[in-house]
Amino acid sequence: MRVVRLLVWAGGGALCAGMALALQPVDQPAIVKHRAIIGLTLLFVGLTIGVIVWDRRPDNRIGILLTAWPLVSIVPDLRWIFWNHALPVTLGFATIELFAPVFVHLILAYPTGRLQTRLDRLFVAFAYAFAAAYGLLFLLFFDTRYPDGRYWLECGDCALPITHIAWYDVHRISHVFDWLALPLALTFLALLARKLVHASPGGRRIVLPLSAAAFLVAGQFVAQIVLYGSSGVNTMTNTKWFWITSVAGLLVPVVLGVGLLRARSGRSAVADLVVELERTPPGRVREALARTLGDPSLELALWLPERSSYVDSHGRPLEFPSSSAERAVTVLGPPEAPVAALLHDPVLLERRGLLEAAGAAARLALENERLQAELRAQLAELRASRTRIVQAGDEERKRLERNLHDGAQQRLLSLGLALQIARSQLGADANGTSELLGEAEDELRAALDELRELARGIHPAILSDQGLGAALRSLGERSSVPVTIVVDADERLAESVEAAAYFLVSESLANCVKYAQASKVRVSITRQDGNLVVEVDDNGIGGATLEHGSGLRGLTDRVQALDGRFEIESTPGDGTHIHAEIPCGS
Amino acid sequence: MWDDEVVPTTALIVDDHPSFRRFARKLLESAGYVVVGDAEDGASALTAVRALRPDVVLLDVVLPDMTGFDVARELAEQEERPLVVLTSSRTAADLGTLVHTEDATGFISKRDLTVAALAALVSEAA
């Protein structure tokens, strides 16, 4: 492919040189020849930049378009210089207005090489069709005679295109075409403005210089038509317009070439980023990168090698989309061990240098961020597993309680009935055996009570059957300290929440009896802002702490496993006040 | 407890534990009840009551298919409602307010189930 580009470049150069040489014997004023040579030189400069861009970015159509533009601007001039040769004249007419559609195609497709919107594609297609129709008009019906029938060239036929079929005065029609060029140029300017408005800030920064040059080119074209009529001004004789046109035309390849070079550097923005990252707290690297690259919509995905998956900065798993027309994906770090991936505006791919440099600069911060994300993910997992452990514990307690109830307890109850029957059947006089049986029954009752107490401590059946309110009231009734129970949330809640609240109250009441020497206790259960609020206040001696095996420590864990909060206030002499908040959904 | 002229009191025992049914039957029989049958769940209890028309139903609160309270409610809607004595291996405190139902004559925890306690409830209701 490089050979092709070299041939195009050399061919274009030869064409420019050949035309400059061929110009010398032509009967034209010196100033015209002089300016024609300047024009050819500038076009060759444009062609050279175009070939360089094409060489640097062979996969991007921009290089080809930028190479084609000067070429299709030169070729039409063949028909002036070699006016008595059919082939150059044919070529000249065939490409007569082709520079215009190639130009709008180039500008609107910059920088990706692809036309982004349907409207752009339609417009460019129409521009090509328009130029082809214009050229066809001359190819088929070019008239070399004056209106009075005289030829304006010495030989009438020799300046005709190969394809010529009839003589018509096509200049009138071509005037109409010239006037149509005005609305087309204005449409192009509108499309360009639209492209700028819709670009991301970073994308706009990239397309703005070339767009400005394009505005100048199209703007001077419009100005010429407005000021001088449909065929414009003759730049060969008008000095001011000659320079305006030449400079505007040269600006396009120059700006584009500079843009290409800048895409390789972007060093100052990266330097700013390095300084900024120093001050960037973990979790904010995305914002810093978005600012540097000028794409606020930039998304960051961190790669966790252990999980072989991407997560966001909170450690939440992320489904990473593949590249599309609207979003591009750039993976930072080596492909076999990526650090992170950026999802961004595809225009930024044109500044791959900046993208890669920024990615490299942010590598350390991203590593840090990744560790943080990993930590967060582990924390979330730990939390979930803690909750699961508490829930599994509750399930196990329930199962134990059921087993005790259905097994040993039932057998002991049956045994009690058997003893009772035995005693009644024995009659009154049985050498004291009846009393012995009575004692056995009493003993059995005591065993049953202990067993029931044990089962209840493991998991109260009333809690599963009737909910927190009923379970707490039952608890209060059995307590040896007078308890006031206010339950403001009598609807059923999640099992784990009910169990945590129940055991919190039951442990607190047990402490009141065992340590606090309280004479009254108040228990209150309310719902506030999605939390179940449990409060236990006694008037005992206070001084309770979480440290000294009061059983409250385990309850703290239980409450925290549900993402709840637990506080104990127990000043000596001022009673104990327990306050817990457990998230309970609504 | 009752005169010889009176037809013996018939009873139905509803409980899902076979050992309890067996000993409860012996206990009630020792006290002069005629145990006309037993049932191991709520549905068969309802069928048995319709078929056997017992005077007293000793009804466990916890049954595999429905609660004893539900059975008591259905029995209370019948024309000839038997005396229903609820019982449970749990205590009244464990069962909360549920035991104070209008649908039953009373509640005796299995721990405290004696002939005397049962007779007291039955005579109170009669």
XYZ file of C-alpha atoms in Angstrom:
712
model
C 0.000 0.000 0.000
C 2.896 2.317 0.704
C 3.918 1.902 -2.945
C 0.477 3.017 -4.044
C 0.727 6.085 -1.848
C 4.198 6.858 -3.186
C 2.949 6.494 -6.755
C -0.020 8.758 -6.061
C 2.267 11.332 -4.514
C 4.836 11.142 -7.304
C 2.107 11.119 -9.944
C 0.438 14.156 -8.379
C 3.804 15.928 -8.194
C 4.541 15.111 -11.807
C 1.120 16.355 -12.814
C 1.661 19.672 -10.990
C 5.122 20.053 -12.491
C 3.932 19.044 -15.940
C 1.082 21.480 -15.817
C 3.388 24.278 -14.671
C 5.716 23.538 -17.591
C 2.915 23.162 -20.112
C 1.575 26.506 -18.963
C 4.605 28.437 -20.148
C 3.886 28.476 -23.906
C 0.151 29.144 -23.364
C -0.991 32.563 -24.416
C -1.866 34.115 -21.023
C -0.672 37.165 -19.059
C 2.417 36.581 -16.883
C 0.508 37.246 -13.655
C -1.945 34.470 -14.433
C 0.864 31.998 -15.111
C 2.610 33.163 -11.966
C -0.482 32.605 -9.824
C -1.224 29.305 -11.484
C 2.225 28.098 -10.435
C 1.644 29.289 -6.845
C -1.712 27.524 -6.863
C -0.153 24.306 -8.178
C 2.570 24.488 -5.533
C 0.039 24.915 -2.730
C -2.003 22.023 -4.087
C 1.128 19.883 -4.124
C 1.776 20.821 -0.482
C -1.792 19.767 0.328
C -1.304 16.538 -1.608
C 1.912 15.809 0.311
C 0.212 16.315 3.687
C -2.667 14.152 2.483
C -0.318 11.299 1.551
C 1.451 11.580 4.947
C -1.861 11.411 6.811
C -2.928 8.480 4.627
C 0.367 6.748 5.396
C 0.079 7.314 9.133
C -3.544 6.226 9.319
C -4.057 3.807 6.457
C -7.252 2.398 8.030
C -8.861 5.834 8.196
C -10.565 7.219 5.075
C -9.532 10.760 6.028
C -6.043 10.265 4.541
C -7.434 9.164 1.147
C -9.957 12.016 1.108
C -7.288 14.542 2.004
C -5.072 13.165 -0.792
C -7.917 13.154 -3.287
C -8.981 16.723 -2.619
C -5.948 18.514 -4.146
C -5.887 16.007 -7.004
C -9.501 16.595 -8.010
C -8.798 20.313 -7.717
C -5.888 20.099 -10.193
C -7.264 17.691 -12.763
C -10.095 19.981 -14.027
C -7.463 22.537 -15.003
C -6.149 20.058 -17.565
C -8.931 21.217 -19.880
C -7.464 24.721 -19.988
C -3.852 23.748 -20.505
C -4.349 20.860 -22.917
C -7.462 22.333 -24.558
C -6.800 20.686 -27.929
C -6.487 17.126 -26.595
C -9.626 15.058 -26.112
C -8.432 12.978 -23.128
C -7.329 15.821 -20.798
C -10.442 17.755 -21.720
C -12.613 14.735 -20.939
C -10.837 14.203 -17.615
C -11.099 17.908 -16.860
C -14.839 18.014 -17.464
C -15.474 14.718 -15.672
C -13.927 16.070 -12.468
C -15.045 19.652 -12.967
C -16.863 20.086 -9.616
C -15.637 16.968 -7.825
C -13.489 18.953 -5.371
C -16.667 20.166 -3.639
C -18.205 16.781 -2.643
C -14.754 15.414 -1.726
C -14.262 18.461 0.487
C -17.609 18.171 2.318
C -17.060 14.427 2.669
C -13.636 15.037 4.201
C -14.825 17.672 6.645
C -17.991 15.910 7.774
C -16.255 12.522 8.136
C -13.406 13.959 10.204
C -11.916 12.556 12.387
C -13.187 8.966 12.265
C -13.428 8.786 8.471
C -17.048 7.705 8.784
C -20.055 9.940 8.333
C -21.778 9.898 11.713
C -25.356 10.782 10.905
C -27.820 9.751 8.222
C -28.272 13.382 7.267
C -24.522 13.731 6.655
C -24.537 10.616 4.466
C -27.515 11.849 2.444
C -25.968 15.248 1.945
C -22.584 13.913 0.832
C -24.239 11.452 -1.557
C -26.263 14.284 -3.042
C -23.143 16.437 -3.394
C -21.405 13.665 -5.376
C -24.491 13.225 -7.578
C -24.673 16.967 -8.128
C -21.020 17.153 -9.199
C -21.434 14.150 -11.493
C -24.486 15.717 -13.156
C -22.611 18.979 -13.617
C -19.650 17.206 -15.215
C -21.942 15.071 -17.391
C -23.551 18.196 -18.784
C -20.219 19.342 -20.238
C -19.077 15.853 -21.217
C -22.130 15.348 -23.402
C -23.184 18.773 -24.670
C -20.220 21.173 -24.474
C -20.518 23.981 -27.017
C -17.332 25.568 -28.393
C -19.176 28.058 -30.619
C -20.261 31.599 -30.007
C -23.994 32.313 -30.312
C -23.409 33.562 -33.882
C -22.024 30.143 -34.890
C -18.338 31.043 -34.929
C -15.932 28.760 -33.084
C -14.130 30.453 -30.221
C -11.237 28.069 -30.740
C -9.493 27.670 -34.010
C -10.438 24.074 -34.302
C -13.949 23.450 -32.998
C -13.789 19.695 -32.616
C -10.416 19.297 -30.995
C -11.536 20.760 -27.630
C -14.476 18.403 -27.311
C -14.606 15.591 -24.736
C -14.464 12.028 -26.021
C -18.013 11.487 -24.845
C -19.448 14.471 -26.701
C -22.782 13.762 -28.487
C -24.316 17.128 -29.321
C -23.791 20.893 -29.169
C -25.912 22.902 -26.835
C -25.375 26.184 -25.094
C -24.825 24.506 -21.711
C -23.492 27.625 -20.043
C -26.985 28.839 -19.215
C -27.766 25.587 -17.504
C -24.426 25.615 -15.741
C -25.342 29.034 -14.318
C -28.352 27.478 -12.684
C -26.056 24.806 -11.237
C -23.754 27.526 -9.958
C -26.625 29.175 -8.146
C -27.671 25.823 -6.671
C -24.196 25.568 -5.174
C -25.111 28.399 -2.801
C -27.865 26.585 -0.854
C -25.666 23.483 -0.879
C -22.783 25.412 0.684
C -25.124 26.866 3.284
C -26.487 23.405 4.078
C -22.934 22.183 4.522
C -22.202 25.018 6.959
C -25.366 24.156 8.904
C -24.376 20.466 9.078
C -20.917 21.426 10.261
C -22.356 23.672 12.966
C -24.667 20.860 14.019
C -21.738 18.466 14.260
C -19.899 20.895 16.519
C -22.904 21.436 18.763
C -23.509 17.708 19.199
C -19.881 16.789 19.882
C -18.620 15.979 23.377
C -16.323 18.704 24.753
C -13.267 16.533 24.047
C -14.544 15.674 20.583
C -15.251 19.332 19.861
C -11.723 20.233 20.843
C -10.516 17.777 18.216
C -12.778 18.808 15.331
C -12.835 22.548 16.005
C -9.602 23.634 14.173
C -10.477 21.784 10.980
C -14.073 22.957 11.218
C -12.830 26.538 11.450
C -10.716 26.050 8.301
C -13.712 24.483 6.570
C -15.899 27.421 7.615
C -13.356 29.698 5.975
C -13.298 27.695 2.722
C -17.071 27.392 2.459
C -17.569 30.915 3.747
C -15.343 32.519 1.096
C -17.113 30.413 -1.548
C -20.501 31.730 -0.400
C -19.136 35.280 -0.187
C -17.865 35.071 -3.779
C -21.252 33.998 -5.100
C -23.053 36.641 -3.069
C -20.626 39.407 -4.097
C -19.836 38.485 -7.667
C -22.678 36.323 -8.913
C -23.034 32.684 -9.649
C -19.686 32.026 -11.347
C -17.747 33.771 -8.580
C -14.683 35.911 -8.998
C -11.751 35.197 -11.265
C -9.032 34.583 -8.730
C -6.385 34.683 -11.417
C -6.937 38.396 -11.855
C -8.285 39.424 -8.429
C -5.287 39.499 -6.061
C -7.251 39.731 -2.810
C -9.472 36.778 -3.612
C -6.586 34.800 -4.999
C -4.854 34.890 -1.639
C -8.033 34.347 0.365
C -8.862 31.262 -1.677
C -5.328 29.912 -1.622
C -4.775 30.367 2.103
C -8.195 28.929 2.999
C -7.509 25.934 0.767
C -4.061 25.385 2.302
C -5.357 25.729 5.876
C -7.396 22.541 5.588
C -4.494 20.101 5.030
C -2.207 22.054 7.392
C -4.702 22.045 10.268
C -5.466 18.407 9.661
C -1.799 17.476 9.613
C -1.098 19.415 12.802
C -4.100 17.736 14.412
C -2.622 14.377 13.501
C 0.686 15.318 15.112
C -1.081 16.580 18.219
C -2.980 13.328 18.480
C 0.395 11.737 19.045
C 1.323 14.044 21.879
C -1.290 15.717 24.115
C 1.482 15.798 26.693
C 0.462 18.934 28.537
C -3.012 17.626 29.306
C -1.438 14.441 30.637
C 0.998 16.442 32.760
C -1.983 18.259 34.288
C -3.625 14.898 34.883
C -0.593 13.550 36.744
C -0.659 16.562 39.058
C -4.407 16.264 39.507
C -4.243 12.555 40.312
C -1.957 13.386 43.217
C -4.889 15.135 44.825
C -7.614 12.836 43.584
C -9.257 10.836 46.352
C -9.920 7.174 45.576
C -13.152 6.729 43.696
C -12.725 10.005 41.767
C -10.231 8.868 39.129
C -13.030 8.612 36.570
C -13.810 12.313 36.959
C -10.151 13.276 36.549
C -9.833 11.187 33.381
C -13.114 12.545 32.031
C -11.822 16.088 32.493
C -8.474 15.374 30.845
C -10.017 13.622 27.882
C -12.897 16.097 27.663
C -15.581 13.413 27.713
C -17.931 13.823 30.703
C -19.769 10.663 29.680
C -16.589 8.597 30.135
C -17.206 5.393 32.071
C -14.599 3.474 33.991
C -14.554 -0.270 34.533
C -11.964 -1.822 36.813
C -10.704 -5.293 36.109
C -10.594 -7.712 39.041
C -8.252 -10.560 38.084
C -9.490 -12.913 40.827
C -13.014 -12.691 39.518
C -12.060 -12.241 35.885
C -14.679 -9.542 35.625
C -15.130 -5.811 35.483
C -16.586 -3.863 38.390
C -17.408 -0.216 38.961
C -15.585 1.814 41.605
C -18.062 0.608 44.221
C -17.103 -2.971 43.521
C -20.418 -3.762 41.874
C -20.170 -6.159 38.932
C -20.379 -4.422 35.578
C -21.553 -5.769 32.248
C -19.040 -4.243 29.883
C -20.467 -3.450 26.457
C -18.439 -3.952 23.318
C -17.466 -1.084 21.022
C -20.209 0.464 18.936
C -20.718 3.504 16.706
C -21.702 5.602 19.735
C -19.233 4.263 22.325
C -15.701 3.017 22.033
C -13.843 0.804 24.515
C -10.183 1.324 25.329
C -8.520 -1.243 27.565
C -5.690 0.128 29.721
C -2.728 -2.073 30.507
C -1.545 -5.182 28.658
C -4.366 -7.215 27.091
C -3.465 -10.325 29.104
C -3.570 -8.374 32.392
C -5.745 -5.303 31.946
C -5.996 -2.750 34.734
C -9.152 -1.044 33.649
C -11.207 -0.193 30.610
C -12.627 3.120 29.454
C -15.933 3.462 27.668
C -15.885 6.753 25.786
C -16.760 8.915 22.796
C -15.233 7.211 19.683
C -13.906 10.590 18.487
C -11.306 10.346 21.257
C -9.780 7.400 19.378
C -8.361 10.061 17.033
C -6.211 11.175 19.915
C -5.102 7.706 20.803
C -1.799 9.135 21.979
C -3.554 11.248 24.589
C -5.835 8.366 25.491
C -2.934 5.998 26.017
C -0.782 8.556 27.822
C -3.655 9.491 30.124
C -4.320 5.826 30.760
C -0.656 5.228 31.562
C -0.554 8.262 33.863
C -3.641 7.091 35.681
C -2.390 3.518 35.961
C -1.207 3.794 39.560
C -4.321 5.622 40.676
C -6.389 3.033 38.869
C -4.510 0.195 40.557
C -5.330 1.898 43.829
C -8.917 2.352 42.807
C -9.068 -1.268 41.789
C -7.819 -2.410 45.180
C -10.427 -0.206 46.802
C -13.126 -1.610 44.579
C -11.949 -5.104 45.386
C -12.065 -4.276 49.074
C -15.556 -2.895 48.715
C -16.668 -5.974 46.849
C -15.202 -8.180 49.563
C -16.826 -6.066 52.242
C -20.195 -6.369 50.558
C -19.661 -10.104 50.305
C -18.644 -10.294 53.948
C -21.731 -8.394 54.974
C -23.946 -10.658 52.962
C -22.282 -13.724 54.422
C -22.621 -12.370 57.963
C -26.331 -11.864 57.377
C -26.554 -15.349 55.926
C -24.765 -16.796 58.955
C -27.179 -15.086 61.340
C -30.109 -16.301 59.268
C -28.723 -19.823 59.163
C -28.240 -19.633 62.931
C -31.861 -18.610 63.374
C -33.018 -21.443 61.158
C -30.942 -23.880 63.153
C -32.348 -22.590 66.435
C -35.861 -22.970 65.100
C -35.117 -26.508 64.044
C -33.612 -27.338 67.442
C -36.632 -25.919 69.214
C -38.976 -27.979 67.035
C -36.939 -31.109 67.661
C -37.018 -30.601 71.422
C -40.709 -29.894 71.291
C -41.634 -32.788 69.070
C -39.182 -35.274 70.578
C -38.095 -35.269 74.209
C -40.844 -32.977 75.385
C -43.616 -35.119 73.929
C -42.152 -38.265 75.420
C -41.860 -36.665 78.855
C -45.444 -35.441 78.629
C -46.627 -38.947 77.785
C -44.543 -40.255 80.654
C -46.301 -37.780 82.966
C -49.677 -39.061 81.853
C -48.520 -42.660 82.408
C -47.377 -41.840 85.940
C -50.677 -40.146 86.624
C -52.617 -43.186 85.436
C -50.360 -45.515 87.400
C -50.921 -43.492 90.540
C -54.710 -43.478 90.127
C -54.755 -47.206 89.440
C -52.585 -47.975 92.469
C -55.197 -46.702 94.863
C -54.599 -44.982 98.186
C -52.767 -47.705 100.040
C -49.626 -48.860 98.314
C -46.890 -48.704 100.892
C -45.929 -45.206 99.959
C -45.551 -46.035 96.249
C -48.295 -43.538 95.439
C -46.352 -40.743 97.115
C -43.270 -41.833 95.276
C -45.131 -41.628 91.983
C -46.384 -38.184 92.958
C -42.849 -37.065 93.589
C -41.794 -38.531 90.250
C -44.564 -36.529 88.597
C -43.386 -33.331 90.288
C -39.840 -34.043 89.209
C -41.025 -34.655 85.707
C -42.919 -31.373 85.669
C -39.785 -29.576 86.777
C -37.826 -31.282 84.020
C -40.487 -30.282 81.508
C -40.370 -26.684 82.693
C -36.624 -26.585 82.327
C -36.821 -28.139 78.935
C -39.468 -25.664 77.853
C -37.391 -22.778 79.143
C -34.420 -24.124 77.226
C -36.447 -24.500 74.040
C -37.879 -21.026 74.453
C -34.396 -19.599 74.897
C -33.274 -21.309 71.752
C -36.158 -19.953 69.745
C -39.572 -18.960 71.043
C -42.316 -20.645 69.038
C -44.651 -17.739 69.632
C -42.254 -15.484 67.709
C -42.523 -17.546 64.531
C -46.213 -18.242 65.040
C -47.547 -14.863 66.100
C -44.837 -12.310 65.578
C -42.820 -9.888 67.625
C -45.645 -8.176 69.538
C -47.136 -11.390 70.902
C -43.714 -12.840 71.680
C -42.651 -9.726 73.604
C -45.918 -9.577 75.559
C -45.446 -13.233 76.501
C -41.872 -12.412 77.488
C -43.103 -9.531 79.635
C -45.680 -11.708 81.363
C -43.017 -14.202 82.414
C -40.525 -11.590 83.576
C -39.968 -11.243 87.312
C -39.522 -7.476 86.911
C -42.639 -5.462 85.977
C -42.372 -4.645 82.286
C -44.325 -2.112 80.271
C -44.353 -3.118 76.645
C -45.360 -0.691 73.918
C -45.393 -2.224 70.467
C -46.158 0.276 67.767
C -45.327 -2.065 64.910
C -47.564 -5.084 65.174
C -47.352 -6.219 61.541
C -45.075 -9.126 60.684
C -41.501 -8.282 59.691
C -38.638 -10.249 58.210
C -37.794 -13.247 60.416
C -34.235 -12.078 61.011
C -35.457 -8.619 62.081
C -38.067 -10.079 64.437
C -35.526 -12.476 65.920
C -32.914 -9.735 66.433
C -35.434 -7.453 68.148
C -36.801 -10.287 70.266
C -33.437 -11.523 71.485
C -32.325 -7.961 72.104
C -35.281 -7.403 74.428
C -35.036 -10.827 76.028
C -31.307 -10.437 76.755
C -31.849 -6.920 78.076
C -34.645 -8.119 80.368
C -32.456 -10.965 81.601
C -29.738 -8.416 82.408
C -32.257 -6.228 84.247
C -33.090 -9.144 86.491
C -29.583 -10.503 86.864
C -27.440 -7.377 87.227
C -29.335 -4.132 87.096
C -31.557 -4.631 90.143
C -34.241 -2.730 88.272
C -37.753 -2.428 89.673
C -39.352 -1.551 86.383
C -38.532 -1.763 82.713
C -40.028 -0.106 79.670
C -39.779 -1.734 76.260
C -40.800 0.179 73.164
C -40.913 -1.006 69.584
C -41.616 1.588 66.897
C -41.013 2.041 63.196
C -39.171 5.086 61.969
C -37.891 5.847 58.475
C -37.636 2.235 57.407
C -36.068 1.173 60.704
C -37.430 -0.865 63.533
C -36.476 1.068 66.648
C -36.078 -1.039 69.782
C -35.673 0.724 73.107
C -35.268 -0.868 76.524
C -35.011 1.439 79.536
C -34.708 0.321 83.141
C -34.316 2.148 86.437
C -31.559 -0.101 87.730
C -28.033 0.605 88.906
C -26.602 1.081 85.401
C -22.970 0.475 84.543
C -23.619 -2.178 81.915
C -21.008 -2.490 79.188
C -20.675 -4.464 76.020
C -17.352 -5.861 77.122
C -18.134 -7.944 80.174
C -19.882 -10.948 78.770
C -23.286 -9.460 79.301
C -24.564 -11.202 76.228
C -25.084 -7.792 74.673
C -21.959 -8.190 72.574
C -23.519 -11.001 70.552
C -26.643 -8.922 70.112
C -24.606 -6.029 68.762
C -23.202 -8.394 66.158
C -26.673 -9.634 65.356
C -28.013 -6.100 64.895
C -24.996 -5.048 62.845
C -25.315 -8.114 60.648
C -28.628 -6.615 59.586
C -26.926 -3.254 58.915
C -28.486 -1.921 62.093
C -27.203 0.335 64.845
C -26.901 -0.504 68.520
C -26.247 1.889 71.389
C -26.122 1.373 75.101
C -26.119 4.131 77.661
C -25.616 2.957 81.182
C -24.333 5.563 83.599
C -23.925 4.105 87.093
C -26.943 5.105 89.166
C -28.956 6.221 86.182
C -30.340 2.985 84.743
C -29.586 1.351 81.436
C -30.919 2.625 78.143
C -30.616 0.487 75.095
C -31.389 1.868 71.661
C -31.221 -0.183 68.508
C -32.280 0.536 64.956
C -32.698 -2.308 62.514
C -33.529 -1.658 58.856
C -36.825 -3.361 58.130
C -37.668 -2.392 54.577
C -40.445 0.158 54.416
C -68.100 -36.799 89.283
C -71.398 -37.592 87.650
C -74.372 -39.746 88.630
C -74.630 -43.307 87.471
C -77.913 -42.537 85.721
C -76.234 -40.126 83.393
C -75.012 -41.569 80.136
C -71.171 -41.741 80.285
C -69.396 -38.745 78.736
C -67.917 -39.515 75.342
C -64.616 -38.024 74.267
C -62.510 -37.577 71.141
C -58.751 -37.047 71.336
C -57.077 -34.972 68.633
C -53.274 -34.942 68.663
C -50.553 -35.691 66.156
C -48.357 -37.573 68.650
C -49.406 -41.247 68.900
C -47.885 -41.722 72.368
C -49.882 -38.815 73.716
C -53.096 -40.159 72.132
C -52.455 -43.542 73.720
C -51.820 -42.263 77.245
C -54.510 -39.597 77.085
C -57.012 -42.304 76.111
C -55.944 -44.380 79.137
C -56.157 -41.353 81.403
C -59.622 -40.376 80.208
C -60.872 -43.958 80.386
C -59.525 -44.277 83.906
C -61.697 -41.302 84.794
C -64.817 -42.890 83.306
C -64.912 -41.186 79.911
C -65.793 -43.264 76.900
C -63.171 -42.411 74.329
C -65.047 -42.883 71.062
C -62.088 -42.190 68.851
C -59.009 -40.174 68.103
C -57.630 -38.165 65.195
C -54.142 -37.120 64.186
C -54.955 -33.963 62.248
C -57.568 -31.245 61.847
C -59.379 -32.661 58.837
C -59.876 -36.133 60.285
C -60.879 -34.523 63.591
C -63.734 -32.669 61.888
C -64.866 -35.861 60.139
C -64.666 -37.832 63.382
C -66.721 -35.258 65.292
C -69.467 -35.386 62.649
C -69.509 -39.190 62.704
C -69.045 -39.884 66.397
C -70.676 -36.827 68.034
C -68.484 -36.835 71.170
C -69.418 -34.740 74.204
C -65.855 -33.538 74.748
C -63.021 -32.954 72.294
C -59.497 -32.800 73.704
C -57.861 -30.781 70.972
C -54.144 -30.144 70.507
C -53.345 -26.634 69.355
C -50.543 -27.602 66.991
C -51.666 -29.981 64.251
C -49.967 -30.823 60.977
C -52.623 -29.461 58.608
C -54.273 -26.625 60.556
C -54.196 -25.162 64.035
C -56.389 -26.419 66.849
C -57.879 -22.914 66.976
C -59.097 -23.330 63.389
C -60.651 -26.691 64.224
C -62.326 -25.184 67.294
C -63.790 -22.376 65.169
C -65.298 -24.834 62.704
C -66.709 -26.956 65.498
C -68.230 -23.892 67.135
C -70.242 -23.254 63.984
C -71.851 -26.696 64.149
C -75.354 -27.129 65.452
C -74.438 -29.680 68.114
C -71.151 -28.286 69.241
C -69.109 -30.463 71.581
C -67.208 -29.079 74.526
C -63.783 -28.277 73.212
C -60.808 -28.377 75.565
C -57.665 -27.021 73.973
C -54.374 -28.484 75.020
C -50.768 -28.008 74.058
C -47.298 -28.913 75.086
C -46.726 -25.158 75.122
C -47.945 -23.034 78.012
C -50.669 -20.409 77.869
C -47.942 -17.754 77.964
C -46.401 -19.249 74.845
C -49.680 -19.055 73.030
C -50.539 -15.507 74.013
C -54.059 -14.230 73.620
C -55.084 -17.041 71.276
C -56.056 -19.381 74.101
C -58.771 -17.040 75.302
C -61.000 -17.992 72.420
C -64.769 -18.108 72.603
C -64.729 -21.211 70.458
C -63.354 -23.435 73.230
C -64.365 -24.189 76.771
C -60.876 -23.713 78.027
C -57.200 -24.488 77.768
C -55.090 -26.927 79.758
C -51.370 -27.183 79.142
C -50.341 -30.819 78.668
C -47.993 -30.372 81.593
C -51.002 -29.674 83.817
C -53.394 -32.117 82.187
C -55.031 -34.109 84.982
C -58.408 -35.762 85.345
C -59.329 -33.169 87.941
C -58.380 -30.210 85.713
C -60.389 -31.638 82.822
C -63.386 -32.408 85.016
C -63.316 -28.881 86.404
C -63.504 -27.380 82.928
C -66.220 -29.788 81.771
C -68.438 -29.264 84.781
C -67.922 -25.523 84.545
C -69.205 -25.579 81.006
C -72.061 -28.010 81.620
